[in-house]
PDB file of C-alpha atoms in Angstrom:
ATOM      1  CA  ASN A   1     -13.347  -3.538 104.073  1.00 86.00           C
ATOM      2  CA  ARG A   2     -10.277  -5.453 105.090  1.00 92.00           C
ATOM      3  CA  ILE A   3      -7.095  -6.604 103.195  1.00 92.00           C
ATOM      4  CA  ILE A   4      -6.607 -10.164 103.971  1.00 95.00           C
ATOM      5  CA  PHE A   5      -3.183 -11.984 104.771  1.00 94.00           C
ATOM      6  CA  PRO A   6      -2.476 -15.660 104.607  1.00 97.00           C
ATOM      7  CA  ILE A   7      -0.656 -16.604 107.662  1.00 96.00           C
ATOM      8  CA  GLU A   8       1.930 -19.339 106.775  1.00 97.00           C
ATOM      9  CA  ASN A   9       3.960 -21.673 109.200  1.00 94.00           C
ATOM     10  CA  HIS A  10       7.593 -21.897 109.057  1.00 91.00           C
ATOM     11  CA  LEU A  11       7.118 -24.516 106.078  1.00 93.00           C
ATOM     12  CA  GLY A  12       5.263 -22.005 103.924  1.00 95.00           C
ATOM     13  CA  ARG A  13       1.927 -23.596 104.443  1.00 97.00           C
ATOM     14  CA  THR A  14      -1.288 -21.350 104.953  1.00 97.00           C
ATOM     15  CA  VAL A  15      -2.630 -22.115 108.538  1.00 97.00           C
ATOM     16  CA  ALA A  16      -4.922 -19.171 108.951  1.00 97.00           C
ATOM     17  CA  PHE A  17      -5.649 -15.593 107.809  1.00 97.00           C
ATOM     18  CA  THR A  18      -5.656 -12.223 109.085  1.00 93.00           C
ATOM     19  CA  GLY A  19      -7.784  -9.215 107.996  1.00 94.00           C
ATOM     20  CA  ARG A  20      -6.494  -5.739 108.252  1.00 90.00           C
ATOM     21  CA  LEU A  21      -8.890  -2.849 108.398  1.00 90.00           C
ATOM     22  CA  LEU A  22      -8.823  -0.370 105.642  1.00 87.00           C
ATOM     23  CA  PRO A  23      -9.287   3.175 106.591  1.00 78.00           C
ATOM     24  CA  ASN A  24     -12.509   4.622 105.070  1.00 74.00           C
ATOM     25  CA  LYS A  25     -13.815   8.153 105.238  1.00 53.00           C
ATOM     26  CA  ASN A  26     -16.414   7.375 108.043  1.00 56.00           C
ATOM     27  CA  GLU A  27     -13.826   6.287 110.254  1.00 55.00           C
ATOM     28  CA  LEU A  28     -11.365   9.174 109.626  1.00 54.00           C
ATOM     29  CA  GLU A  29     -14.031  11.595 110.533  1.00 58.00           C
ATOM     30  CA  ASN A  30     -15.422   9.640 113.377  1.00 61.00           C
ATOM     31  CA  PRO A  31     -12.548   8.199 115.404  1.00 60.00           C
ATOM     32  CA  GLU A  32     -15.071   7.031 118.097  1.00 63.00           C
ATOM     33  CA  ILE A  33     -16.223   4.602 115.713  1.00 58.00           C
ATOM     34  CA  THR A  34     -13.797   1.901 115.987  1.00 73.00           C
ATOM     35  CA  ALA A  35     -13.566  -1.811 114.718  1.00 81.00           C
ATOM     36  CA  PRO A  36     -10.894  -4.009 115.564  1.00 85.00           C
ATOM     37  CA  LYS A  37      -7.698  -3.130 113.235  1.00 84.00           C
ATOM     38  CA  TYR A  38      -6.809  -6.762 112.821  1.00 87.00           C
ATOM     39  CA  LEU A  39      -9.047  -9.919 112.939  1.00 91.00           C
ATOM     40  CA  ASN A  40      -7.503 -13.280 112.922  1.00 92.00           C
ATOM     41  CA  SER A  41      -8.612 -16.855 112.187  1.00 95.00           C
ATOM     42  CA  PRO A  42      -9.509 -18.574 115.604  1.00 95.00           C
ATOM     43  CA  GLU A  43      -6.776 -20.545 117.310  1.00 94.00           C
ATOM     44  CA  SER A  44      -6.598 -24.098 116.278  1.00 95.00           C
ATOM     45  CA  PRO A  45      -4.563 -27.142 116.388  1.00 95.00           C
ATOM     46  CA  ILE A  46      -2.426 -25.993 113.211  1.00 95.00           C
ATOM     47  CA  PHE A  47      -2.527 -22.049 114.223  1.00 95.00           C
ATOM     48  CA  ASN A  48      -1.297 -20.727 117.499  1.00 93.00           C
ATOM     49  CA  LYS A  49      -0.708 -16.962 116.860  1.00 90.00           C
ATOM     50  CA  SER A  50       2.095 -16.945 119.581  1.00 91.00           C
ATOM     51  CA  LYS A  51       3.997 -19.535 117.989  1.00 94.00           C
ATOM     52  CA  ILE A  52       4.052 -18.123 114.344  1.00 95.00           C
ATOM     53  CA  LEU A  53       6.534 -15.514 113.106  1.00 97.00           C
ATOM     54  CA  TYR A  54       4.640 -13.862 109.767  1.00 96.00           C
ATOM     55  CA  GLY A  55       7.073 -14.027 106.813  1.00 97.00           C
ATOM     56  CA  LEU A  56       9.503 -16.608 108.569  1.00 97.00           C
ATOM     57  CA  SER A  57       8.747 -19.077 105.595  1.00 96.00           C
ATOM     58  CA  ARG A  58       9.911 -16.418 103.046  1.00 96.00           C
ATOM     59  CA  THR A  59      12.859 -15.193 104.905  1.00 97.00           C
ATOM     60  CA  LYS A  60      14.324 -17.862 106.827  1.00 97.00           C
ATOM     61  CA  ASN A  61      16.871 -18.653 104.146  1.00 97.00           C
ATOM     62  CA  SER A  62      18.142 -14.730 104.268  1.00 98.00           C
ATOM     63  CA  ILE A  63      18.132 -14.926 108.200  1.00 98.00           C
ATOM     64  CA  ALA A  64      20.286 -18.129 108.061  1.00 98.00           C
ATOM     65  CA  GLU A  65      22.730 -16.755 105.613  1.00 98.00           C
ATOM     66  CA  SER A  66      23.127 -13.569 107.549  1.00 97.00           C
ATOM     67  CA  ARG A  67      22.706 -15.069 111.026  1.00 98.00           C
ATOM     68  CA  ASN A  68      20.826 -12.068 111.860  1.00 97.00           C
ATOM     69  CA  VAL A  69      16.909 -11.307 111.996  1.00 98.00           C
ATOM     70  CA  PHE A  70      15.107  -7.712 111.821  1.00 98.00           C
ATOM     71  CA  LEU A  71      12.233  -8.259 114.102  1.00 97.00           C
ATOM     72  CA  VAL A  72       8.952  -6.009 113.620  1.00 96.00           C
ATOM     73  CA  GLU A  73       5.345  -5.937 115.188  1.00 93.00           C
ATOM     74  CA  GLY A  74       3.038  -6.407 112.331  1.00 90.00           C
ATOM     75  CA  GLN A  75       2.204  -7.787 108.863  1.00 93.00           C
ATOM     76  CA  MET A  76       2.356  -4.167 106.976  1.00 92.00           C
ATOM     77  CA  ASP A  77       5.861  -3.730 108.765  1.00 95.00           C
ATOM     78  CA  PHE A  78       7.125  -6.860 107.612  1.00 96.00           C
ATOM     79  CA  LEU A  79       5.697  -6.112 104.096  1.00 95.00           C
ATOM     80  CA  ALA A  80       7.337  -2.588 104.150  1.00 96.00           C
ATOM     81  CA  CYS A  81      10.883  -4.238 105.086  1.00 96.00           C
ATOM     82  CA  TRP A  82      10.266  -6.655 102.121  1.00 95.00           C
ATOM     83  CA  GLN A  83       9.680  -3.596  99.883  1.00 93.00           C
ATOM     84  CA  ALA A  84      12.776  -1.862 101.148  1.00 94.00           C
ATOM     85  CA  GLY A  85      14.957  -4.650 100.337  1.00 95.00           C
ATOM     86  CA  ILE A  86      15.424  -6.143 104.021  1.00 97.00           C
ATOM     87  CA  LYS A  87      14.848  -9.786 103.442  1.00 97.00           C
ATOM     88  CA  ASN A  88      15.933 -11.052 106.946  1.00 98.00           C
ATOM     89  CA  ALA A  89      12.990  -9.740 108.622  1.00 98.00           C
ATOM     90  CA  ALA A  90      10.029 -11.476 110.697  1.00 97.00           C
ATOM     91  CA  ALA A  91       6.748 -10.107 112.368  1.00 96.00           C
ATOM     92  CA  VAL A  92       5.350 -11.172 115.756  1.00 94.00           C
ATOM     93  CA  SER A  93       2.037 -10.321 114.476  1.00 85.00           C
ATOM     94  CA  GLY A  94       1.343  -7.938 117.306  1.00 73.00           C
ATOM     95  CA  THR A  95       1.002 -10.826 119.679  1.00 68.00           C
ATOM     96  CA  GLY A  96       4.118 -10.013 121.694  1.00 85.00           C
ATOM     97  CA  LEU A  97       7.427 -11.927 121.638  1.00 93.00           C
ATOM     98  CA  THR A  98       7.161 -15.325 122.795  1.00 94.00           C
ATOM     99  CA  THR A  99       9.799 -18.079 124.066  1.00 95.00           C
ATOM    100  CA  HIS A 100       8.401 -20.408 121.098  1.00 95.00           C
ATOM    101  CA  HIS A 101       9.329 -17.291 118.584  1.00 96.00           C
ATOM    102  CA  LEU A 102      12.943 -17.130 120.038  1.00 96.00           C
ATOM    103  CA  GLU A 103      13.384 -20.842 120.123  1.00 96.00           C
ATOM    104  CA  ARG A 104      12.425 -21.012 116.281  1.00 95.00           C
ATOM    105  CA  LEU A 105      14.961 -18.161 115.574  1.00 97.00           C
ATOM    106  CA  ARG A 106      17.665 -19.253 117.632  1.00 96.00           C
ATOM    107  CA  ARG A 107      18.154 -22.142 115.125  1.00 95.00           C
ATOM    108  CA  ILE A 108      18.789 -19.826 112.524  1.00 97.00           C
ATOM    109  CA  ALA A 109      20.067 -16.570 113.845  1.00 97.00           C
ATOM    110  CA  ASP A 110      22.728 -15.057 116.274  1.00 97.00           C
ATOM    111  CA  SER A 111      21.615 -11.528 116.561  1.00 97.00           C
ATOM    112  CA  VAL A 112      18.259  -9.678 116.558  1.00 97.00           C
ATOM    113  CA  ILE A 113      17.451  -6.081 115.792  1.00 97.00           C
ATOM    114  CA  VAL A 114      13.956  -5.388 117.201  1.00 96.00           C
ATOM    115  CA  SER A 115      11.837  -2.417 115.888  1.00 95.00           C
ATOM    116  CA  PHE A 116       8.377  -2.412 117.500  1.00 93.00           C
ATOM    117  CA  ASP A 117       5.695   0.504 117.021  1.00 92.00           C
ATOM    118  CA  ASN A 118       7.079   3.832 118.385  1.00 92.00           C
ATOM    119  CA  ASP A 119       4.132   4.433 120.770  1.00 91.00           C
ATOM    120  CA  GLU A 120       3.420   3.397 124.382  1.00 90.00           C
ATOM    121  CA  ALA A 121       2.218   0.007 123.627  1.00 88.00           C
ATOM    122  CA  GLY A 122       5.200  -0.673 121.556  1.00 88.00           C
ATOM    123  CA  LEU A 123       7.700   0.536 123.943  1.00 89.00           C
ATOM    124  CA  ARG A 124       6.155  -1.626 126.609  1.00 90.00           C
ATOM    125  CA  ALA A 125       6.417  -4.623 124.174  1.00 89.00           C
ATOM    126  CA  LEU A 126      10.073  -3.820 123.633  1.00 90.00           C
ATOM    127  CA  GLU A 127      10.540  -4.030 127.273  1.00 90.00           C
ATOM    128  CA  ARG A 128       8.882  -7.314 127.895  1.00 90.00           C
ATOM    129  CA  SER A 129      10.720  -8.729 124.880  1.00 91.00           C
ATOM    130  CA  LEU A 130      14.120  -7.778 126.402  1.00 88.00           C
ATOM    131  CA  ASP A 131      13.440  -9.726 129.501  1.00 85.00           C
ATOM    132  CA  ILE A 132      12.449 -12.643 127.290  1.00 91.00           C
ATOM    133  CA  PHE A 133      15.653 -12.414 125.265  1.00 91.00           C
ATOM    134  CA  ASN A 134      17.512 -12.891 128.639  1.00 85.00           C
ATOM    135  CA  SER A 135      16.701 -16.469 128.383  1.00 87.00           C
ATOM    136  CA  PHE A 136      18.403 -16.930 125.054  1.00 91.00           C
ATOM    137  CA  ASP A 137      22.050 -16.308 123.644  1.00 89.00           C
ATOM    138  CA  PHE A 138      21.074 -13.649 121.317  1.00 95.00           C
ATOM    139  CA  HIS A 139      22.987 -10.360 120.638  1.00 96.00           C
ATOM    140  CA  VAL A 140      20.133  -7.990 120.622  1.00 97.00           C
ATOM    141  CA  LYS A 141      19.965  -4.449 119.285  1.00 97.00           C
ATOM    142  CA  VAL A 142      17.205  -1.829 119.083  1.00 96.00           C
ATOM    143  CA  LEU A 143      16.510   0.182 116.188  1.00 96.00           C
ATOM    144  CA  ASN A 144      15.407   3.806 116.740  1.00 95.00           C
ATOM    145  CA  LEU A 145      12.463   4.911 114.529  1.00 96.00           C
ATOM    146  CA  GLY A 146      12.997   8.569 115.158  1.00 94.00           C
ATOM    147  CA  GLU A 147       9.735  10.515 114.221  1.00 95.00           C
ATOM    148  CA  HIS A 148       8.093   7.464 112.443  1.00 96.00           C
ATOM    149  CA  LYS A 149       5.336   5.563 114.319  1.00 95.00           C
ATOM    150  CA  ASP A 150       6.492   2.260 112.776  1.00 95.00           C
ATOM    151  CA  PRO A 151       8.605   0.647 110.304  1.00 96.00           C
ATOM    152  CA  ALA A 152       5.912   0.716 107.557  1.00 95.00           C
ATOM    153  CA  GLU A 153       5.708   4.425 107.987  1.00 96.00           C
ATOM    154  CA  ALA A 154       9.160   4.939 107.771  1.00 96.00           C
ATOM    155  CA  VAL A 155       9.599   3.026 104.532  1.00 96.00           C
ATOM    156  CA  LEU A 156       6.579   5.054 103.212  1.00 95.00           C
ATOM    157  CA  LYS A 157       7.926   8.455 104.293  1.00 96.00           C
ATOM    158  CA  GLU A 158      11.692   7.620 103.731  1.00 95.00           C
ATOM    159  CA  PRO A 159      12.185   4.568 101.590  1.00 92.00           C
ATOM    160  CA  ASP A 160      16.152   4.312 102.815  1.00 93.00           C
ATOM    161  CA  PHE A 161      15.228   5.277 106.440  1.00 96.00           C
ATOM    162  CA  LEU A 162      15.567   1.509 107.744  1.00 94.00           C
ATOM    163  CA  ASN A 163      18.428   0.462 105.927  1.00 93.00           C
ATOM    164  CA  LYS A 164      20.270   3.348 107.368  1.00 95.00           C
ATOM    165  CA  ALA A 165      18.762   3.052 110.883  1.00 96.00           C
ATOM    166  CA  ILE A 166      19.596  -0.805 110.928  1.00 95.00           C
ATOM    167  CA  ASN A 167      23.336   0.190 110.684  1.00 94.00           C
ATOM    168  CA  LEU A 168      22.854   2.677 113.606  1.00 95.00           C
ATOM    169  CA  ALA A 169      20.918   0.357 115.806  1.00 96.00           C
ATOM    170  CA  LYS A 170      22.090   0.446 119.484  1.00 96.00           C
ATOM    171  CA  PRO A 171      22.703  -2.673 121.623  1.00 96.00           C
ATOM    172  CA  ALA A 172      19.797  -3.234 123.932  1.00 90.00           C
TER     173      ALA A 172
END
């Protein structure tokens, strides 16, 4: 009962997989029954989750052309961005932003718009990320999701929301 996503390194080579739990009737009726939402391949010499940005192999050219990256939390958020026409996105895959991520992005981008989940964990991750950004010379903006819980939900409910919200993002 999972959808499987291949995880590619920055060169486009599959190095791991992640499986996202699909909601089913049992879990919706009994929220106390919980399974991990995401299951990932184990860490290996070719897969270190804290060093890989999901989708970067597909978007690095758009990021380099615009010198701007839209940074989101998870695979579903990334895919929703792509579907909404935002081709300069990448996802941290729920690990939290690391210096490895920023070192890779700094080569191709000057500015970052951050949009993590609109919940307590996402806001804490955003605060930690802003501290990490201080070590790099990025122009950082934060996107306001309004009532939406994450970028994927925003695109699902209002297909043009992210494009408009990106233009209204505030400096961190």
